[in-house]
Structures are given as structure tokens and as C-alpha cells.
XYZ file of C-alpha atoms in Angstrom:
693
model
C -0.336 -0.087 -0.045
C 1.077 3.396 -1.256
C 1.406 5.926 1.633
C 2.324 9.715 1.565
C 4.424 10.153 4.053
C 1.629 8.084 6.676
C -1.512 8.444 4.386
C -2.567 5.831 2.461
C -3.508 6.687 -0.877
C -5.043 4.355 -2.936
C -9.622 3.959 -4.064
C -9.999 0.268 -2.746
C -9.303 -0.343 0.940
C -9.723 -3.466 2.701
C -12.982 -4.043 3.186
C -14.046 -4.192 6.700
C -16.141 -8.041 8.161
C -13.914 -9.348 5.229
C -14.459 -13.230 4.951
C -13.166 -14.852 2.606
C -14.724 -18.682 2.241
C -18.194 -16.772 2.325
C -16.657 -14.488 -0.835
C -15.993 -17.140 -2.289
C -19.214 -18.384 -2.570
C -21.063 -15.509 -3.267
C -19.399 -15.509 -6.336
C -19.259 -19.232 -7.033
C -23.477 -18.757 -6.753
C -22.583 -15.670 -9.034
C -21.984 -17.618 -11.852
C -24.152 -21.150 -11.807
C -26.497 -21.429 -13.961
C -27.293 -19.759 -17.155
C -25.762 -16.856 -17.558
C -24.224 -14.731 -14.751
C -24.786 -11.746 -12.402
C -22.311 -9.575 -12.955
C -23.196 -7.115 -11.180
C -22.448 -8.838 -7.707
C -19.203 -10.117 -9.402
C -18.238 -6.923 -9.994
C -19.330 -5.148 -6.284
C -17.139 -7.565 -4.515
C -13.655 -7.947 -6.523
C -14.083 -3.792 -6.058
C -15.011 -3.917 -2.625
C -11.515 -6.079 -1.846
C -8.352 -4.995 -1.884
C -5.940 -7.438 -3.675
C -4.462 -9.011 -0.158
C -8.018 -9.542 0.265
C -8.593 -11.351 -3.431
C -5.694 -13.512 -3.416
C -7.509 -15.081 -0.088
C -10.780 -15.520 -1.736
C -8.922 -17.547 -4.635
C -7.305 -19.527 -2.328
C -10.592 -20.649 -0.161
C -12.558 -20.955 -3.862
C -9.347 -23.340 -5.002
C -10.357 -24.902 -1.356
C -14.081 -25.670 -2.074
C -14.800 -26.316 -5.733
C -11.119 -27.748 -6.626
C -11.425 -25.115 -9.404
C -9.322 -22.115 -10.559
C -11.197 -18.735 -10.088
C -9.171 -16.675 -12.334
C -10.225 -19.538 -14.894
C -13.760 -19.883 -14.075
C -13.861 -15.956 -13.916
C -12.469 -15.580 -17.548
C -15.462 -18.672 -18.634
C -18.186 -16.470 -17.208
C -16.967 -12.619 -18.928
C -16.129 -11.292 -21.725
C -14.043 -8.072 -23.357
C -12.859 -4.873 -21.896
C -14.996 -5.996 -18.338
C -13.221 -9.668 -18.462
C -9.863 -7.810 -19.077
C -10.505 -5.484 -16.142
C -11.661 -8.354 -13.472
C -9.256 -10.962 -13.881
C -6.293 -8.233 -13.520
C -7.324 -7.091 -9.926
C -7.396 -10.675 -9.327
C -4.025 -11.425 -10.253
C -1.520 -9.778 -7.588
C 0.721 -6.045 -9.046
C 3.770 -8.419 -10.000
C 1.969 -10.732 -11.449
C -0.347 -8.533 -13.355
C 2.701 -6.141 -14.555
C 4.289 -9.284 -15.325
C 1.140 -10.718 -17.914
C 0.781 -6.810 -19.364
C 4.952 -7.327 -20.455
C 4.022 -10.715 -21.943
C 1.575 -9.301 -24.078
C 3.292 -6.576 -24.732
C 6.258 -8.528 -26.134
C 4.431 -11.200 -27.407
C 3.328 -11.901 -31.176
C 3.881 -9.575 -34.154
C 5.153 -5.568 -33.279
C 5.782 -4.879 -29.500
C 3.546 -2.646 -27.978
C 6.051 0.105 -26.487
C 4.093 2.425 -25.223
C 3.255 -0.294 -22.147
C 7.124 -1.189 -22.347
C 7.427 2.914 -21.316
C 4.852 2.950 -19.121
C 5.173 -0.155 -16.819
C 9.228 -0.046 -16.535
C 9.306 4.065 -15.743
C 6.813 4.199 -13.736
C 7.165 0.942 -11.133
C 9.879 1.460 -7.619
C 12.754 -0.968 -7.351
C 10.889 -2.533 -5.350
C 8.208 -3.367 -7.246
C 11.289 -4.112 -10.606
C 12.057 -6.793 -8.504
C 9.309 -7.883 -8.082
C 7.839 -8.479 -11.122
C 11.052 -9.609 -12.709
C 10.911 -12.638 -9.670
C 6.706 -13.434 -11.073
C 7.938 -12.724 -14.374
C 10.074 -16.187 -14.528
C 7.480 -18.038 -11.665
C 4.644 -17.164 -14.197
C 6.828 -17.835 -17.760
C 10.094 -19.460 -16.518
C 11.524 -16.591 -18.604
C 13.902 -14.005 -17.600
C 12.159 -10.949 -18.568
C 15.952 -8.665 -19.156
C 16.498 -11.559 -21.747
C 12.806 -11.177 -23.485
C 13.291 -7.166 -23.793
C 16.514 -7.499 -25.164
C 15.063 -9.887 -27.466
C 12.820 -7.504 -28.408
C 13.799 -4.261 -28.822
C 16.599 -2.522 -29.827
C 19.607 0.688 -29.794
C 19.506 3.305 -26.629
C 15.891 2.062 -26.400
C 17.069 -1.545 -25.388
C 19.883 -0.359 -23.390
C 18.031 2.077 -21.096
C 15.073 -0.754 -20.238
C 17.496 -2.750 -19.642
C 18.851 -0.176 -17.214
C 15.725 -0.030 -15.733
C 15.088 -3.440 -15.078
C 18.156 -3.160 -12.367
C 16.066 -2.151 -10.162
C 18.979 0.510 -8.648
C 18.769 4.105 -9.176
C 19.920 5.272 -5.756
C 17.269 6.222 -2.745
C 19.389 8.442 -0.724
C 17.739 11.430 -0.210
C 20.825 13.368 0.756
C 21.861 15.281 -2.193
C 25.378 16.485 -3.483
C 24.948 20.002 -4.436
C 28.937 18.999 -6.723
C 26.952 16.341 -8.293
C 23.981 17.444 -9.312
C 26.543 20.628 -10.758
C 28.332 17.884 -12.603
C 24.984 15.894 -13.791
C 23.750 19.741 -15.082
C 27.042 20.113 -16.243
C 27.180 15.963 -18.002
C 23.925 16.533 -19.605
C 23.865 19.743 -21.050
C 27.991 18.533 -23.194
C 25.872 15.355 -23.853
C 23.232 17.072 -25.922
C 22.770 20.476 -26.550
C 26.716 21.597 -26.877
C 27.293 18.722 -28.867
C 27.101 18.170 -32.519
C 25.359 14.302 -32.508
C 24.295 13.591 -28.881
C 25.629 11.025 -26.092
C 22.984 9.368 -25.600
C 25.160 7.036 -22.651
C 24.853 10.074 -20.531
C 21.677 10.606 -20.513
C 21.040 7.191 -19.897
C 23.758 6.530 -16.799
C 21.925 10.092 -14.985
C 18.464 9.223 -16.067
C 18.434 5.583 -15.402
C 20.087 5.889 -12.210
C 19.881 8.790 -9.847
C 17.803 9.127 -7.010
C 14.054 10.761 -7.903
C 15.375 13.673 -5.420
C 18.463 14.387 -6.688
C 17.291 14.030 -10.664
C 14.397 17.087 -9.153
C 17.024 19.488 -8.266
C 19.200 18.513 -11.259
C 16.366 19.533 -13.325
C 15.279 22.637 -11.945
C 18.834 23.602 -11.803
C 19.525 22.802 -15.419
C 16.897 25.051 -15.970
C 18.238 27.878 -14.505
C 21.223 27.603 -15.680
C 20.932 26.731 -19.359
C 17.252 29.369 -20.206
C 16.350 25.586 -21.876
C 13.808 22.454 -19.525
C 14.999 19.410 -19.247
C 12.132 17.657 -21.289
C 12.855 20.176 -24.316
C 16.350 19.155 -24.906
C 15.257 15.265 -24.603
C 12.889 15.558 -27.413
C 15.396 18.271 -29.784
C 18.254 15.793 -28.494
C 17.006 12.056 -29.117
C 13.960 10.474 -30.946
C 11.959 7.186 -31.361
C 11.080 5.128 -28.787
C 14.038 6.089 -26.824
C 12.675 9.430 -27.009
C 9.553 8.699 -25.288
C 10.557 6.218 -22.950
C 13.186 9.005 -21.710
C 10.123 11.381 -21.453
C 8.041 9.026 -19.635
C 11.515 9.111 -16.452
C 11.739 12.982 -16.879
C 8.194 12.318 -15.352
C 7.336 10.074 -13.461
C 10.708 11.550 -11.901
C 8.209 14.885 -11.518
C 5.051 13.751 -10.235
C 4.282 10.202 -10.768
C 0.622 11.236 -10.084
C 0.872 13.212 -12.521
C 2.848 11.224 -15.250
C -0.095 8.710 -14.811
C -3.233 11.361 -15.110
C -2.107 12.498 -17.996
C -2.402 8.583 -19.241
C -5.754 8.643 -18.347
C -6.967 11.939 -20.493
C -4.909 10.937 -23.940
C -6.701 7.315 -23.229
C -9.919 8.797 -23.340
C -10.066 12.212 -25.165
C -11.266 12.408 -28.772
C -12.894 9.354 -30.650
C -12.622 5.860 -29.341
C -10.685 4.457 -26.135
C -7.479 3.673 -25.198
C -8.855 0.741 -22.902
C -6.046 -1.517 -22.196
C -4.021 1.586 -21.107
C -7.211 2.961 -19.127
C -7.119 -0.734 -17.637
C -3.557 -1.141 -16.791
C -3.484 1.942 -15.190
C -6.924 1.691 -12.560
C -5.705 -1.356 -11.506
C -2.701 -0.935 -11.100
C -2.762 2.869 -9.061
C -5.956 2.037 -7.059
C -4.145 0.526 -4.275
C -0.486 2.994 -4.230
C -1.928 6.997 -5.789
C -5.253 7.142 -7.081
C -6.256 9.932 -4.543
C -3.444 11.578 -6.340
C -4.038 10.944 -9.308
C -7.548 12.160 -9.396
C -6.167 15.081 -7.471
C -3.475 16.322 -10.314
C -6.412 15.148 -12.895
C -9.437 18.127 -11.857
C -6.750 20.332 -11.497
C -4.180 19.595 -15.580
C -8.306 19.179 -16.903
C -10.634 21.176 -15.498
C -12.801 18.168 -14.831
C -13.120 15.048 -12.539
C -11.099 11.586 -13.645
C -15.044 10.254 -12.445
C -16.512 11.737 -15.142
C -14.314 11.300 -17.802
C -15.239 8.043 -17.078
C -18.330 8.132 -17.044
C -18.955 10.365 -20.242
C -16.285 7.629 -21.938
C -17.272 3.831 -20.856
C -20.603 2.014 -20.568
C -22.077 -1.036 -19.168
C -20.475 -3.229 -16.526
C -17.300 -2.170 -17.591
C -17.875 1.440 -16.761
C -19.173 0.850 -13.059
C -15.775 -1.100 -11.993
C -13.926 1.369 -13.161
C -15.122 4.299 -11.626
C -15.502 1.782 -8.123
C -11.660 1.956 -8.160
C -11.604 5.808 -9.217
C -13.473 5.257 -5.791
C -15.599 8.051 -6.379
C -16.401 11.610 -8.125
C -14.890 14.928 -7.137
C -16.342 18.410 -5.863
C -17.040 20.904 -8.998
C -13.683 22.134 -11.243
C -11.521 24.577 -9.891
C -11.732 24.374 -6.392
C -8.547 22.205 -5.097
C -7.871 19.466 -2.883
C -5.392 21.051 0.195
C -2.886 19.079 -1.103
C -3.567 20.059 -5.062
C -3.731 23.503 -4.225
C -0.014 22.598 -2.355
C 1.040 21.304 -5.878
C -0.676 24.295 -7.600
C 1.161 26.763 -5.419
C 4.555 25.025 -5.657
C 4.147 24.944 -9.389
C 3.783 28.777 -9.192
C 6.328 29.105 -7.592
C 8.835 27.051 -9.329
C 7.376 29.058 -12.970
C 8.493 32.307 -11.388
C 11.643 31.548 -11.012
C 12.081 29.217 -14.170
C 13.795 31.351 -16.915
C 12.397 29.948 -19.829
C 14.149 31.652 -23.014
C 11.300 32.354 -25.631
C 12.336 31.669 -28.969
C 11.040 32.098 -32.764
C 10.962 29.338 -35.914
C 12.017 31.810 -38.105
C 15.731 33.662 -37.415
C 17.871 36.019 -39.609
C 19.565 33.948 -42.542
C 23.196 34.539 -42.826
C 24.809 36.129 -46.106
C 22.121 37.276 -46.698
C 21.223 40.015 -50.090
C 18.388 41.634 -50.825
C 19.443 42.565 -54.848
C 19.542 38.562 -54.768
C 16.511 38.094 -53.040
C 14.557 41.468 -55.000
C 15.687 40.340 -58.088
C 14.108 36.019 -57.800
C 10.871 37.508 -56.741
C 10.918 40.138 -59.476
C 11.679 36.469 -61.663
C 9.580 34.350 -59.406
C 6.480 37.228 -60.213
C 6.795 35.866 -64.555
C 3.069 37.320 -64.948
C 4.406 40.967 -63.941
C 5.973 41.686 -68.045
C 2.579 41.479 -69.614
C 2.237 44.601 -68.558
C -1.319 46.055 -67.229
C -3.265 44.179 -69.036
C -1.951 41.758 -68.163
C -2.487 42.533 -65.066
C -5.590 43.285 -64.474
C -6.677 40.310 -66.973
C -5.383 37.691 -63.990
C -6.449 39.873 -61.733
C -10.013 39.058 -62.380
C -9.188 35.554 -62.937
C -8.281 35.740 -60.096
C -11.104 37.181 -57.825
C -13.084 34.821 -60.055
C -11.740 31.631 -57.449
C -13.763 29.267 -55.813
C -12.880 29.496 -52.105
C -11.747 26.316 -52.803
C -9.190 26.979 -55.215
C -8.077 30.262 -52.898
C -4.670 28.903 -52.004
C -3.475 28.575 -55.577
C -1.698 30.840 -57.292
C -2.037 31.918 -60.819
C -0.042 29.644 -63.931
C 3.019 31.225 -64.442
C 3.627 32.083 -61.147
C 7.010 30.121 -59.189
C 5.049 29.976 -55.751
C 8.087 27.660 -53.793
C 10.448 30.129 -54.892
C 7.890 33.129 -52.672
C 7.774 30.917 -50.033
C 11.240 30.300 -49.777
C 12.610 33.396 -49.681
C 9.744 34.878 -47.468
C 9.829 32.412 -44.570
C 12.952 31.801 -44.886
C 13.796 36.237 -43.902
C 13.786 37.485 -40.230
C 11.331 40.378 -40.628
C 13.734 43.210 -40.755
C 15.424 41.376 -43.561
C 11.814 41.226 -46.118
C 11.803 45.316 -45.349
C 15.436 45.644 -46.998
C 14.204 43.606 -49.801
C 10.777 45.509 -49.856
C 12.961 48.815 -50.484
C 15.553 47.108 -52.498
C 12.472 45.873 -54.556
C 11.495 49.781 -55.067
C 15.036 51.413 -55.595
C 15.724 48.430 -58.662
C 11.652 48.449 -60.600
C 10.061 51.762 -58.849
C 7.343 49.622 -58.437
C 5.949 48.352 -54.927
C 6.822 44.603 -53.731
C 3.119 44.102 -51.799
C 1.294 45.340 -54.802
C 3.133 42.984 -57.030
C 2.409 39.792 -54.741
C -0.793 40.788 -54.510
C -1.705 40.543 -58.036
C 0.189 37.025 -58.300
C -0.846 35.084 -55.187
C -4.023 34.806 -53.778
C -6.443 33.425 -51.140
C -4.902 31.985 -48.133
C -1.201 31.651 -49.380
C -1.769 35.556 -50.287
C -2.975 36.570 -46.556
C 0.098 34.522 -45.099
C 2.918 35.293 -47.316
C 1.415 39.229 -47.354
C 0.990 39.541 -44.092
C 4.561 38.141 -43.330
C 5.747 41.335 -45.851
C 4.354 43.433 -43.572
C 6.744 45.458 -40.646
C 4.796 42.960 -36.967
C 3.161 46.581 -35.303
C 1.087 47.293 -38.909
C 0.379 43.524 -39.257
C -1.534 43.669 -35.874
C -2.740 47.404 -37.071
C -4.794 45.644 -39.408
C -5.761 42.145 -38.431
C -7.164 44.943 -35.232
C -8.743 46.664 -38.249
C -10.810 44.159 -40.272
C -12.083 42.580 -36.978
C -13.760 45.654 -36.673
C -14.563 46.169 -40.120
C -18.362 45.604 -41.513
C -21.020 44.081 -39.956
C -20.184 42.619 -37.078
C -17.155 42.599 -35.031
C -14.418 39.689 -34.196
C -14.300 39.731 -30.868
C -12.274 36.742 -30.784
C -9.026 38.606 -32.694
C -9.467 42.059 -30.491
C -8.921 40.498 -27.529
C -6.026 37.390 -28.272
C -4.293 41.119 -30.015
C -4.695 43.026 -27.054
C -4.375 40.362 -24.605
C -1.229 38.801 -25.442
C 1.080 41.795 -26.403
C 3.417 43.590 -24.322
C 4.359 47.297 -24.000
C 6.356 48.523 -26.084
C 3.929 46.498 -28.777
C 1.068 47.230 -28.022
C 2.877 51.325 -28.269
C 3.993 50.118 -31.637
C 0.255 48.871 -33.023
C -0.463 52.764 -32.020
C 1.561 54.329 -34.172
C 1.325 52.118 -36.965
C -2.966 52.431 -36.482
C -2.493 56.152 -36.376
C -0.261 56.459 -39.830
C -1.707 53.439 -41.663
C -5.797 54.163 -40.868
C -5.417 58.168 -40.028
C -7.653 57.944 -36.861
C -6.878 56.000 -33.314
C -7.246 52.576 -32.403
C -8.744 53.783 -29.110
C -11.927 55.758 -30.700
C -12.198 52.644 -32.949
C -12.129 50.440 -29.845
C -14.977 52.791 -28.372
C -16.833 53.139 -31.547
C -17.455 49.413 -32.114
C -17.132 47.991 -28.713
C -19.159 48.418 -25.216
C -19.594 47.385 -21.614
C -16.749 45.941 -19.758
C -16.076 44.832 -22.989
C -15.213 47.819 -24.390
C -13.317 49.448 -20.801
C -11.363 45.747 -21.128
C -10.100 46.413 -23.934
C -9.580 50.303 -24.203
C -7.356 49.637 -20.549
C -5.340 46.646 -22.828
C -4.982 49.731 -25.612
C -3.167 51.563 -24.138
C 0.337 49.939 -23.028
C 0.531 51.034 -19.864
C 1.222 47.488 -17.435
C 3.400 48.221 -14.985
C 6.392 46.128 -16.172
C 7.902 46.095 -12.517
C 9.011 43.216 -9.961
C 6.536 41.324 -7.637
C 4.726 42.976 -4.652
C 4.252 40.394 -1.787
C 2.102 43.054 0.478
C -0.009 44.026 -2.818
C -0.410 41.449 -4.159
C -1.391 39.366 -1.102
C -4.251 42.546 -0.919
C -4.310 42.118 -4.472
C -5.937 38.083 -3.416
C -7.794 38.927 -1.025
C -9.444 41.535 -2.700
C -10.588 39.900 -6.037
C -11.365 36.992 -3.438
C -13.840 39.134 -1.531
C -15.430 39.993 -4.589
C -16.405 36.731 -5.858
C -18.276 35.398 -2.094
C -20.132 38.864 -2.221
C -21.857 37.690 -6.044
C -22.101 41.670 -7.040
C -20.952 40.554 -10.383
C -20.605 44.905 -11.726
C -18.459 44.776 -8.645
C -16.379 41.226 -9.726
C -15.609 42.610 -13.337
C -14.297 45.585 -12.462
C -12.041 43.704 -10.162
C -10.677 41.834 -12.060
C -10.076 44.128 -14.893
C -8.269 46.444 -12.625
C -5.662 44.179 -11.377
C -5.270 42.146 -14.079
C -5.312 44.968 -16.645
C -2.724 47.242 -14.547
C -0.817 44.362 -13.013
C 2.189 43.846 -14.029
C 2.911 39.236 -15.380
C 5.053 38.486 -12.546
C 2.943 39.965 -9.987
C -0.108 38.097 -11.744
C 1.670 35.010 -10.947
C 1.598 36.171 -6.902
C -1.858 37.044 -7.216
C -2.958 33.873 -8.170
C -0.657 31.341 -6.158
C -2.030 34.361 -3.310
C -5.285 33.160 -4.378
C -4.997 29.821 -4.293
C -3.544 29.391 -0.668
C -6.521 31.496 0.041
C -9.277 30.074 -1.315
C -8.232 26.571 -2.554
C -9.305 27.804 -6.219
C -7.610 28.459 -9.155
C -8.059 31.721 -10.629
C -9.082 30.937 -14.141
C -11.525 28.541 -12.882
C -13.729 31.061 -10.528
C -13.625 33.778 -13.527
C -15.645 30.747 -15.847
C -17.490 29.987 -13.700
C -18.707 33.542 -12.410
C -18.628 35.270 -16.122
C -19.981 34.512 -18.887
C -19.401 36.243 -23.151
C -17.020 38.180 -24.326
C -15.843 39.060 -20.553
C -14.805 36.152 -19.791
C -13.205 35.699 -22.220
C -11.018 38.057 -22.304
C -10.528 38.057 -18.784
C -9.123 33.820 -19.047
C -6.795 35.046 -22.214
C -4.440 37.308 -19.674
C -4.624 34.816 -17.261
C -3.194 31.732 -19.879
C -1.455 34.740 -21.136
C 0.148 35.344 -17.223
C 0.275 31.711 -16.872
C 2.191 30.311 -20.375
C 1.690 32.418 -23.203
C 2.904 29.541 -25.781
C 0.713 27.228 -24.331
C -1.590 29.518 -24.737
C -1.029 29.971 -28.439
C -0.965 26.385 -28.562
C -4.459 25.688 -27.437
C -5.547 28.190 -29.695
C -3.747 26.846 -33.325
C -4.965 23.431 -32.016
C -9.053 24.278 -31.483
C -8.172 26.543 -35.126
C -8.070 22.460 -36.742
C -10.072 20.237 -34.543
C -12.983 19.632 -36.042
C -14.557 20.394 -39.141
C -13.222 23.213 -41.070
C -9.499 25.469 -40.411
C -10.407 28.231 -39.016
C -7.140 30.167 -41.184
C -7.400 33.441 -40.219
C -6.611 32.602 -36.573
C -4.560 30.088 -37.371
C -2.457 32.274 -40.250
C -2.285 35.083 -37.170
C -0.731 33.527 -34.915
C 2.071 31.488 -37.572
C 2.729 34.844 -38.824
C 2.646 37.095 -35.698
C 5.257 34.297 -32.969
C 6.771 32.858 -35.980
C 9.925 35.091 -34.944
C 8.892 35.413 -31.298
C 7.948 31.582 -28.762
C 6.633 29.691 -32.282
C 8.978 26.496 -31.212
C 8.190 27.422 -27.280
C 4.592 26.837 -28.740
C 5.423 23.837 -30.071
C 6.873 21.941 -27.813
C 3.748 23.207 -25.976
C 0.787 21.802 -28.598
C 3.216 18.593 -28.369
C 3.238 17.759 -24.951
C -0.169 19.012 -24.762
C -1.673 16.817 -27.846
C 0.467 14.427 -28.055
C 1.191 15.109 -31.907
C 3.382 17.238 -33.085
C 2.213 20.949 -34.316
C 3.490 20.164 -38.231
C 1.690 16.643 -38.394
C -1.625 18.360 -37.378
C -1.066 21.214 -40.206
C -0.387 18.965 -42.680
C -2.765 17.358 -42.011
C -5.640 20.050 -41.530
C -4.520 21.965 -45.265
C -3.418 21.271 -48.592
C -1.194 23.361 -51.895
C 1.260 26.280 -51.019
C -0.421 27.438 -48.137
C 0.664 24.016 -46.316
C 4.224 24.699 -47.731
C 4.027 28.545 -46.567
C 3.042 27.168 -42.773
C 5.364 23.909 -42.698
C 7.624 25.638 -43.668
C 7.133 29.008 -40.561
C 6.513 25.597 -38.661
C 10.299 25.545 -38.816
C 9.580 21.215 -38.092
C 9.240 17.744 -37.049
C 8.810 17.814 -33.148
């Protein structure tokens, strides 16, 4: 039984008044005759601890001369059978069976191997190896070696030794040395020294490695996960990332695995069963806490919505209960969330774009190549008008195609591989050499989504943002989401540049247009953000506590207008660093998360605007990763949002956005873009994306 300190954290406990013979008789009765009483079987088995189930197996054999597991297999079918039979095995034998299934037959279930071997303790690994030998009369290590290869195999063998250090006394000198060795083995080396990663991550104690990961981030500005993704690949990369996740927090690792097993179309039942069976007497309560904190819903509710029948009932019994409303933490989870903010406050994550200045830049050569790529221009004005007319008549499905005779590949290659400063030099050179406006020429040669992307990249960032804001307010209806996204995520310097560009391009002030085009609290929030006057100083601990207390008091008063005003005055004016401390103090005071409180207490555009600010403060790259995912999921693509984010973040933090994307959605941004777009627009998007993760 797992303990956190002295507290048992499993969801299944010993059944009071347990009588093995009585239970064996009840199961025999439930399976007697035509059909079986599945309800009685699941109720009994999920109400007993594993130790008690083993006693029931013994009694069943003594009373009836039969094997209980064999009878259960005969009577039950499908997922329900797999779950119930899994519960009847001792944990080590359950793990042994899962691994045997993973490496038997054609192909290997690497995800199962990774999950079990990355998450088990030394003692559990030793018990697993013994159970495997006892059950199958084979050596576990030899079977794993025969079925895997390369560095993946080497790391699995290291984990199978079950010799991870368990000393809680950590040497600061060794931490510093390990950080240096990992950095030199990966980021600083041409090629990667995988042996160093294997040795350090496979042998050092959890306490030691947590300090190594923290120090690695402080020293290099790069999370260890990002280095692993950049330096390793395939199953070896997945294994090492799983090891890191389990070192940081085993319950969080399993919460994430459970979420991914149930999200989207179809359920990964083998994963769901394996985790619910294996963690029910170890840390299921911790997993539930993390799950609700991280995914804004209880594990219980997700299982309930994603499964059915007796299978669902049994899983819910193992889960052990539904949790309170989303956004309210257990005291333990509130403490974890507080510590997460503490760590994020000291983390120095370097923001990186995917587009960088090209070395050996030659604006004359680029201008010449672009001129040559736009062959239609040689036809003079009449030709140009003709082509433009054809362009306008294209159907939406053809809108990303450019005009025949244009070398789109060259245009895409040059524009997506130059920094914005370099693109401005190309524009100037083009005008000096040819007496023509490059933007106008591009506009006459390409159309649709490709044109919006390429022309967006050719504009200075502030002018591009100004144009997006103007378009969001033009015509019938306002695109509030675009206004919110831009104004809530730009810093003071960027906002001031946008104001100047807006005035220059449209001869009116951004504030006036916002005032005439929006209303109510949303107008006040957007106008406040558009002043670009956010405090930029460090946090003030006393002020942060006061701010958190004000929000908490106004929330409990139930006065919605006052709550909106209070949130606006704090979220639109305080520095990001200070706001992180406010969020932290709010959790400490109320056991609630600010974001969940806003979602619960508010509605409409005001809610969306305030949530965007909060998400941007918490983790801006993750906010944009979510927006990109939503722009492409489901039927149809929101090309406006996709283009806007890819253009505006390509030189700021698109690499960080990519990392957050794959971390959250278990698929790369490159892959999702590729699956959801086509033609030259796709080529340009992938060039901006900058690579597969």
C-alpha cells in the first residue's frame, strides 16, 4: 500500500468484516447456471483489496477444486473480463502479464513497456522480474533484450536492474556536475552522447534528479524535456520523457496517460484498465487530484462519459468517487499548484521563434529572384488586370492556388526564411531596382490563404497587428476573439507600436475605433489594454496578497459588476510577474484557481478576455498552442486564426508553442498542420513551423 508520509492514497481499502469463504461462495453462486450475475461479481471484487482477493482465490480452490480466474474468464467477456481478471492477480503478476502481452506475437507494444518500466519503484521492478520468471519460466531481461533494440533497449535494461539510488541526501556538487554533463552530452555536442542521458536518468535518485532538472532550467534556460526532444528520437525519446515525468510526479504522469486514453474518438481501453488496476491501491487519490487540477474535470466524470455498462461501473468503483466542482482544489492539490507557480517564477525559459535572420543575406539577389518568380508581371498593366480578374473569380476551394506562371515555391522559400527586418530591406531594394511596390506585385500574383500569409509576413509586425485589429472591427459584426487575442497578449512596447501603426495607416486612433465598435465591460477592458500602460516592475508580495484578497472578497459577495471591475483593474494593470504571485496567493487563500473562478462567475466576451489575460500570464506559448489546436480540430479550418498566429509568433515564440503543443496534444504542430491544410498554403505554413517534433 502506497503512503504519502503516513497517509494511504489508494482508492481501494481492505473490506471490513472480510470472510474469504463467504466471498468465494458468493462468486460461485454469481457464476452458476445460465448467464452470470455481473453486477454481483464487480461489486464484490472492486470492494476487496488485492490481498483479500488472493485469499478469495485460495478459498475458491479449496471449496470447489477450481481456479477462480479460469472461471471468471469463462463467464465474462471483453473489456470487463480483462479488468476483473486483472484485479484478481497480484500487482507484480499483473505487470508481468502486461509485459508478456506487450512483447508477444508480431510487433511490440512499446507504450506499455515504457509506462510500466518508467514508473515502477526498485522494489516493484524486482517483484515484477520474479513474478515473470515464476509465471512464464523465462528471464524478463532476456525477453526484453530480444524484442527491442538500440538506445531504447539499453535504457530499458538499466531500468530493469531496479538499482535507482534511493538516498534523499543530495550533493550540490554532483547536481552541478550532472547538469554540466547532460548539457555537454546534448545541446553543446554535435550529435548526442546518449550514454550520459541513460546513466544519469537511469540511476540517480528522484530527489537528486528533481534538483538537476531545476538547475538545468536555471543554468541553460531550457527545460530538460525540450533538450530530450531536440536530441533524442523515437521510442527512446518517449521513454526518457516518461522517466522525467515520473521523476517530477508519478501521479501527474498517470493523470496525463488517463486523459489521453479517453480524449478524442475511441478509448484506449488497455491503457485505461492497466492504470486503474495498477494504481488503485497506490496513488489513485493523488492521480484524481492532479487530473482535476490539470484538466478542469474530474477523472470520475470523464470515465462516466467515455465508457458504458458493467465495465464503466467497475472503473468508477476503482476511481473511488467523484470530486468537487472543477476549479476547486483538494488542499493537497492546492499546495502542488502553489509550488508549480513558485517554480515558474524562478524558471528562465528562453523564448525562441522558428524564423531567424538568414546568414549571408543579399537583398538584391532576393529582390531579383522574387521579380523573376512573378513572371505574369512582364505582361504589362493589361495582363495584370486580366490575371487579377481571373483571381477574383476563383472559388473558395481554389483560393490557395496561385496564378499559373508564378513560381510560388521561390516566393515561399524566400519570404518564410528571412526575418521581418530582412523582408523590409527586400521591399526597399525591390522599389529601388524596379520602381515597383513588391506588396502590390505579390498581391496581383498570388491569392487566397497563401496571399494572406505571405503578405502578412511582408508587413512590419505592428502594421500587421494594426491591420488585423482593423479587419476585426470592419463591416457587419465584430471579431471580438481577434481583438482579445491581440490586445491581451502583446507587451507595452508592442501595443505602443500598434497604436502608432494604426494611426499612420488608418488616420484615426485605435482607442476611438475600439470605443465605437465595442461596449460595456469588454470595451473598458480592451481600451485599458490598448493604452499599453501595464506595470513592468517586479512583484510586490504585500500588494499581491491584497489583490488576491480583494478578488476573493468580491467573488464571495456575488456582485457580478463589481467582480468584473475588480478583475479588470488588477488583470489589465499589474505586471505579469506580479500577477503570477496574485494567482498563487488566491489559490492559497481559497483553494480555487483564478481562471476557473472567472469561467464560473462570468460569461461571454468579458469572460473570454479575462481568461485570455490569465492564460497569457500563466503560459503564453501554451495559450497560443491551444488556439492553434482549436483552429484546426473538427470540421473545417479557421484559417484566419491559424494565419494570424503563425505570422505573428514566428519570430517570437513559435518554437516554444511547438513544444507546448506536442506536450499537451501528444501530436506535433507540424503533423496537425499537414493533416489539415493543402497546396502552397500548406508549404508556407510548414516552412514557418520550422520542423517536425
